[in-house]
Coordinates of C-alpha atoms and ligand atoms in Angstrom, one line a residue:
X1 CA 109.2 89.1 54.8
X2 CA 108.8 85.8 52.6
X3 CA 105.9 83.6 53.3
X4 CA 108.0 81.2 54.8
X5 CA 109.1 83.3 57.5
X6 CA 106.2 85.0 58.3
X7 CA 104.9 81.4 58.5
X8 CA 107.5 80.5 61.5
X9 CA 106.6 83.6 62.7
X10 CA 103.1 82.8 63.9
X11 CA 104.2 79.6 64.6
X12 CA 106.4 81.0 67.3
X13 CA 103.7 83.3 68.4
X14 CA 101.5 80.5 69.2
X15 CA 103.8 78.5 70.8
X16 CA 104.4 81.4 73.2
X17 CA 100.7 82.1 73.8
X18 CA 100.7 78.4 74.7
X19 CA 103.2 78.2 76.9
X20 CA 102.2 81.2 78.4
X21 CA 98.7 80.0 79.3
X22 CA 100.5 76.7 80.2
X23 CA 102.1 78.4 83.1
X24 CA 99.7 80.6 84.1
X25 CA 97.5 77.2 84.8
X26 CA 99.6 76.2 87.6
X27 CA 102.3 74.6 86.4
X28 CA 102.5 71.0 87.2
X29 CA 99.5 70.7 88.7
X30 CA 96.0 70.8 87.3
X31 CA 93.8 73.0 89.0
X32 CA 90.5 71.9 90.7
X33 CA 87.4 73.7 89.7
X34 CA 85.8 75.9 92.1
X35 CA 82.2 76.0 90.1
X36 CA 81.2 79.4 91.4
X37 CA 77.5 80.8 91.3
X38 CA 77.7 84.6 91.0
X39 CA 74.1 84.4 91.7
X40 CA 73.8 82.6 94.1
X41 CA 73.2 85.3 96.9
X42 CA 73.5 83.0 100.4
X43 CA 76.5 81.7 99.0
X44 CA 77.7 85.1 98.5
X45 CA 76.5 86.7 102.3
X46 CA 78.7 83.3 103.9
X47 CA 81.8 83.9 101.6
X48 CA 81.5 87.6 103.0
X49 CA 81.1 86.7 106.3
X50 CA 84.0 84.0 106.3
X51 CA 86.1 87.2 104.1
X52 CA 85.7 89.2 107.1
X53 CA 86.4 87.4 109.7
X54 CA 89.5 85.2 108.2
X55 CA 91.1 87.2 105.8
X56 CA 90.8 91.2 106.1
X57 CA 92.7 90.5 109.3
X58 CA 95.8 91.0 106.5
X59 CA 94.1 91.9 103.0
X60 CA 91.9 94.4 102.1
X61 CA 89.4 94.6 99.4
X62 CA 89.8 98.2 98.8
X63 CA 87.1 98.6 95.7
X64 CA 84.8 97.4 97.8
X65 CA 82.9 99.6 100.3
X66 CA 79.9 97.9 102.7
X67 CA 77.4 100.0 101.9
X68 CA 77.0 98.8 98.5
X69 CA 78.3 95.5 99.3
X70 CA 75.0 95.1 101.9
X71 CA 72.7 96.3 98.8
X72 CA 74.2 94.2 96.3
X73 CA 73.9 90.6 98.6
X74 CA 70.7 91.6 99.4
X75 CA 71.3 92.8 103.1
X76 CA 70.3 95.6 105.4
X77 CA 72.8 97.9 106.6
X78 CA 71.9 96.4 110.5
X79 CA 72.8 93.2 109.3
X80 CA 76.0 94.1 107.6
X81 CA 77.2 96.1 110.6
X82 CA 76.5 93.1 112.7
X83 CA 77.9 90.8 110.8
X84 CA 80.6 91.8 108.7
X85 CA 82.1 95.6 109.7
X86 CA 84.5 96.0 112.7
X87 CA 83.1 98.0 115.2
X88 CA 85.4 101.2 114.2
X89 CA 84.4 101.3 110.5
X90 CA 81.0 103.3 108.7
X91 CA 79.2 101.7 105.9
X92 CA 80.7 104.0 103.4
X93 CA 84.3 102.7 104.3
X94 CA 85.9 100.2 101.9
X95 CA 87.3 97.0 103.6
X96 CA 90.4 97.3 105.0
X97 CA 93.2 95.2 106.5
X98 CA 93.5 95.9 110.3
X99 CA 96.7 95.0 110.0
X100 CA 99.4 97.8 109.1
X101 CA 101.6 97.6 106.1
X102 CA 104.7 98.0 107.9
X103 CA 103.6 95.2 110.6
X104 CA 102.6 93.2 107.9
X105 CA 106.3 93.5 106.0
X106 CA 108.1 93.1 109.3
X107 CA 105.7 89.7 110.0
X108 CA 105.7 88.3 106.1
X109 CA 108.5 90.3 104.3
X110 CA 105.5 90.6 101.6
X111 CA 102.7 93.0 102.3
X112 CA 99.7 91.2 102.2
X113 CA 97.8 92.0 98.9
X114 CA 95.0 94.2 98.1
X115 CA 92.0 91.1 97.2
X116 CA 89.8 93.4 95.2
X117 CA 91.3 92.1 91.8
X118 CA 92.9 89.1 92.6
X119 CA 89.5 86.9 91.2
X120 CA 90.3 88.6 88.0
X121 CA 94.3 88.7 87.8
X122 CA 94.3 84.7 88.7
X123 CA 90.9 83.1 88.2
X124 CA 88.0 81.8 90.6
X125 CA 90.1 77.8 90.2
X126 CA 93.5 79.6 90.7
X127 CA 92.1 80.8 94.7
X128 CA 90.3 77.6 95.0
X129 CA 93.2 75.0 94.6
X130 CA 95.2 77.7 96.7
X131 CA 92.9 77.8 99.6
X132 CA 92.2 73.7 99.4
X133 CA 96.3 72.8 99.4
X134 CA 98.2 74.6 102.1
X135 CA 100.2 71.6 103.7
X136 CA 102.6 70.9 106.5
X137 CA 106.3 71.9 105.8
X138 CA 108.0 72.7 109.0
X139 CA 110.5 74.3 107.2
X140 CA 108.6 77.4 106.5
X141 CA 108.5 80.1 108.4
X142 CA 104.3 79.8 109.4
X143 CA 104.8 75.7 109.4
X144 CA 102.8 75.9 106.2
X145 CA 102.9 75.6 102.1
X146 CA 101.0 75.7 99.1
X147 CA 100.8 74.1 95.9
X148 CA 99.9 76.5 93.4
X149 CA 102.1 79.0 95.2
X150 CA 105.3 77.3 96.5
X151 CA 107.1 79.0 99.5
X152 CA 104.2 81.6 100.0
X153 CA 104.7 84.1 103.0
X154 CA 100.9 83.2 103.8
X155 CA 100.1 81.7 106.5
X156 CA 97.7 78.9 106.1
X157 CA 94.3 81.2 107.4
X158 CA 91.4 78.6 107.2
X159 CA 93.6 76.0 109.2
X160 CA 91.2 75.4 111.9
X161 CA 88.5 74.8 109.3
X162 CA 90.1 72.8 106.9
X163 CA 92.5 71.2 109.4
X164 CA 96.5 69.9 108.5
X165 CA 97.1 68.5 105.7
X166 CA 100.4 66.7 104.4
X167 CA 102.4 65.6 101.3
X168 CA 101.4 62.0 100.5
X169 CA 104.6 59.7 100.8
X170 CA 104.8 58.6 97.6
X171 CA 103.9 62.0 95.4
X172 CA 107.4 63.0 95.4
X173 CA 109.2 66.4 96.9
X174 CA 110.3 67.8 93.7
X175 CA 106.4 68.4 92.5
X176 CA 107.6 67.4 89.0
X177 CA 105.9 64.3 88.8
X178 CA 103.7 63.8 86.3
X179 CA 100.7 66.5 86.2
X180 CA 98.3 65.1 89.0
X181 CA 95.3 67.1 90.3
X182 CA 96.1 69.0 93.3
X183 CA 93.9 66.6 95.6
X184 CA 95.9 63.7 94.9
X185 CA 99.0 64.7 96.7
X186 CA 97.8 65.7 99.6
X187 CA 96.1 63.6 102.5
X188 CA 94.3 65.3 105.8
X189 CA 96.1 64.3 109.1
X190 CA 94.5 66.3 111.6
X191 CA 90.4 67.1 111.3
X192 CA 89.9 70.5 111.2
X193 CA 86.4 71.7 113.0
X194 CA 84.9 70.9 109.5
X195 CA 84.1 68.4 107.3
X196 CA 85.7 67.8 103.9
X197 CA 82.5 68.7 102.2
X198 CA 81.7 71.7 104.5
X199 CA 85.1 73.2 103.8
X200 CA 85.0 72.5 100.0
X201 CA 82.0 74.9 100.3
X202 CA 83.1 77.1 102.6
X203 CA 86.4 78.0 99.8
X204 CA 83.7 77.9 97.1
X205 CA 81.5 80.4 99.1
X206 CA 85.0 82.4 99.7
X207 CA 85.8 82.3 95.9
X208 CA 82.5 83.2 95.1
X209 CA 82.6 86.3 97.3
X210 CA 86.4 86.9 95.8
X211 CA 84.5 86.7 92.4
X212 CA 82.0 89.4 93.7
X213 CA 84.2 92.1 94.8
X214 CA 86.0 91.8 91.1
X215 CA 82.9 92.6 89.4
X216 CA 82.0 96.5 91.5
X217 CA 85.6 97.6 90.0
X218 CA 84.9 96.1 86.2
X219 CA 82.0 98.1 86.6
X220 CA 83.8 101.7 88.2
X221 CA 86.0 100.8 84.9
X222 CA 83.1 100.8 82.1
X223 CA 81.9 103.9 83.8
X224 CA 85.5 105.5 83.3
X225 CA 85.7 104.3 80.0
X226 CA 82.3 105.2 79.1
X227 CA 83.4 109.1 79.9
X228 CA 86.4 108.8 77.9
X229 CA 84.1 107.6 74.6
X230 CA 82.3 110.8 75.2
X231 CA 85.1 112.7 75.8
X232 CA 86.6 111.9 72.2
X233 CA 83.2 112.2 70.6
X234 CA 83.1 115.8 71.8
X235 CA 86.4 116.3 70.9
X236 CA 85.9 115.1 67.6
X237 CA 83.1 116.8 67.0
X238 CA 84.4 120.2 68.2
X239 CA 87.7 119.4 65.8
X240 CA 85.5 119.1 63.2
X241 CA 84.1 122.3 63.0
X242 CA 87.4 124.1 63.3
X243 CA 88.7 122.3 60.7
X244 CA 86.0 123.5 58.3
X245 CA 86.0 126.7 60.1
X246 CA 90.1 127.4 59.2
X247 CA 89.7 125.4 55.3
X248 CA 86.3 127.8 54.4
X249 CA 88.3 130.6 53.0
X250 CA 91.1 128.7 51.2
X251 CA 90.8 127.8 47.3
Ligands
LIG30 C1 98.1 86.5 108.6 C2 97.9 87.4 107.5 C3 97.1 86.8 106.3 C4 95.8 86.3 106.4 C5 94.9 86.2 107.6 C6 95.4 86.0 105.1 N1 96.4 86.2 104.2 FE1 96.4 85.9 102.2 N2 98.3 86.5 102.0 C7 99.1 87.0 103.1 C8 100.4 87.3 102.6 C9 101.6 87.9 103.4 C10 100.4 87.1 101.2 C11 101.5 87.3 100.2 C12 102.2 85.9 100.0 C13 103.4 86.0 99.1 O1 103.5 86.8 98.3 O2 104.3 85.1 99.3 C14 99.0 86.6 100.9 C15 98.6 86.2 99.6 C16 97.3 85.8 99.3 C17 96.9 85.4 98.0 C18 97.7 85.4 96.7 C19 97.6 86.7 96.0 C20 98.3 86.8 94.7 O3 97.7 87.0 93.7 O4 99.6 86.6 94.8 C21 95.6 85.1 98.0 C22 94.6 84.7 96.9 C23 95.2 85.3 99.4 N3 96.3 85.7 100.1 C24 93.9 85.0 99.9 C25 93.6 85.0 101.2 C26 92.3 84.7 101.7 C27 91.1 84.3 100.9 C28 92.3 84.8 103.1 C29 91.2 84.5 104.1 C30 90.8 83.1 104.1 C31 93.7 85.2 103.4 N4 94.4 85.4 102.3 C32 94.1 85.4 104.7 C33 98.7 87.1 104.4 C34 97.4 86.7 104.9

């Protein structure tokens, strides 16, 4: 291949990567930062509080289980059973979604996702400018539609904190207007039992949690890939010495 078109090549590669991390940023819209604090353990013990009770309804967050999620946020298993398990679960059960997949298909047409991974697949911002800008569209099936994830088969879950929101007249139906941050198209038109400041943390505590439950299974995967290291060490090691034990009496 001559320098030249090895040249266009790369350039093509790049282009790609950019219009690939172009897209994955939402599109049109810039996303708003959600500013999580992993360490930040009260944060944390709301967002799973607020997980529980608004969102494993539908998801669950199968990685996780509460036994170690109580140790890790830095609570006692009375506590977490008071708080955050349904009466019919045991601390060593992972959290799962009340709801059955084949209610959930018949209700959304979409099973609900698994949440374990989600922090990781789209990014702490990604959930936070989702969760800020569900809006009014009475065309949808649930009266409800997002943003970052046009037409989505969620219902809007944190409506009664957050309250309605609707397009601004003037930011245009088509969402190809010129990229504008999420906040700016929409406006509140019905208080929601919290304030705009109390919700903004609620979604951050949420995310945070989201961000949480992402990190247990990066860790279940070193450990896995830790064993598979010292599986090919061995291996090597053991091919070794049959390999000088076949070649000894050649030559
Ligand atoms: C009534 C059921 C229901 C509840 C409650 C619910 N969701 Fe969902 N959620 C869904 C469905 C169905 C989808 C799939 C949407 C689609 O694919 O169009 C979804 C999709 C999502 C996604 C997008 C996942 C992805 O990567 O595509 C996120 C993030 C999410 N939900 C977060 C939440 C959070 C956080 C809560 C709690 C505040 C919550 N959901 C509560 C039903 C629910």
């Amino acid at each position: 291949m001559s320098w030249m078109k090895r040249g266009a090549c790369i350039a093509g590669l790049v282009a790609l990567v950019l219009a690939g991390g172009a897209g994955a940023a939402g599109g049109q819209i810039s996303l708003l930062e959600a500013k999580v604090e992993l360490g930040d353990r009260a944060s944390l013990q709301r967002g799973a509080k607020l997980f529980v009770n608004y969102c494993a309804g539908c998801h669950s967050a199968q990685f996780v289980r509460y036994s170690r999620m109580g140790r890790d946020l830095g609570l006692s298993e009375e506590q977490v059973r008071a708080n955050l398990m349904f009466a019919s679960d045991k601390p060593g059960d992972p959290i799962l979604a009340t709801l059955g997949a084949e209610d959930a298909n018949a209700w959304f047409g979409v099973p609900p996702p698994d949440l374990s991974l989600t922090s990781r697949a789209r990014g702490p911002d990604w959930i936070y400018t989702y969760l800020m800008t569900f809006y009014r569209d009475e065309d949808r099936p649930f009266g409800a539609n997002n943003l970052v994830f046009p037409d989505v088969a969620m219902p809007h879950a944190l409506v009664d904190l957050q309250g309605v929101q609707a397009r601004k007249e003037n930011a245009g139906d088509d969402g190809h207007a010129a990229p504008t941050g999420a906040g700016d198209l929409l406006e509140l038109v019905e208080p929601g039992s919290m304030s705009v400041a109390e919700y903004r943390r609620a979604v951050r505590d949420l995310v945070n949690f989201m961000v949480y439950i992402g990190e247990p299974a990066k860790l279940d995967r070193y450990v896995i890939g830790g064993w598979v290291l010292l599986f090919l060490l061995v291996f090597f090691v053991i091919a070794r010495l049959l390999y000088k034990e076949y070649w000894k009496d050649v030559h």
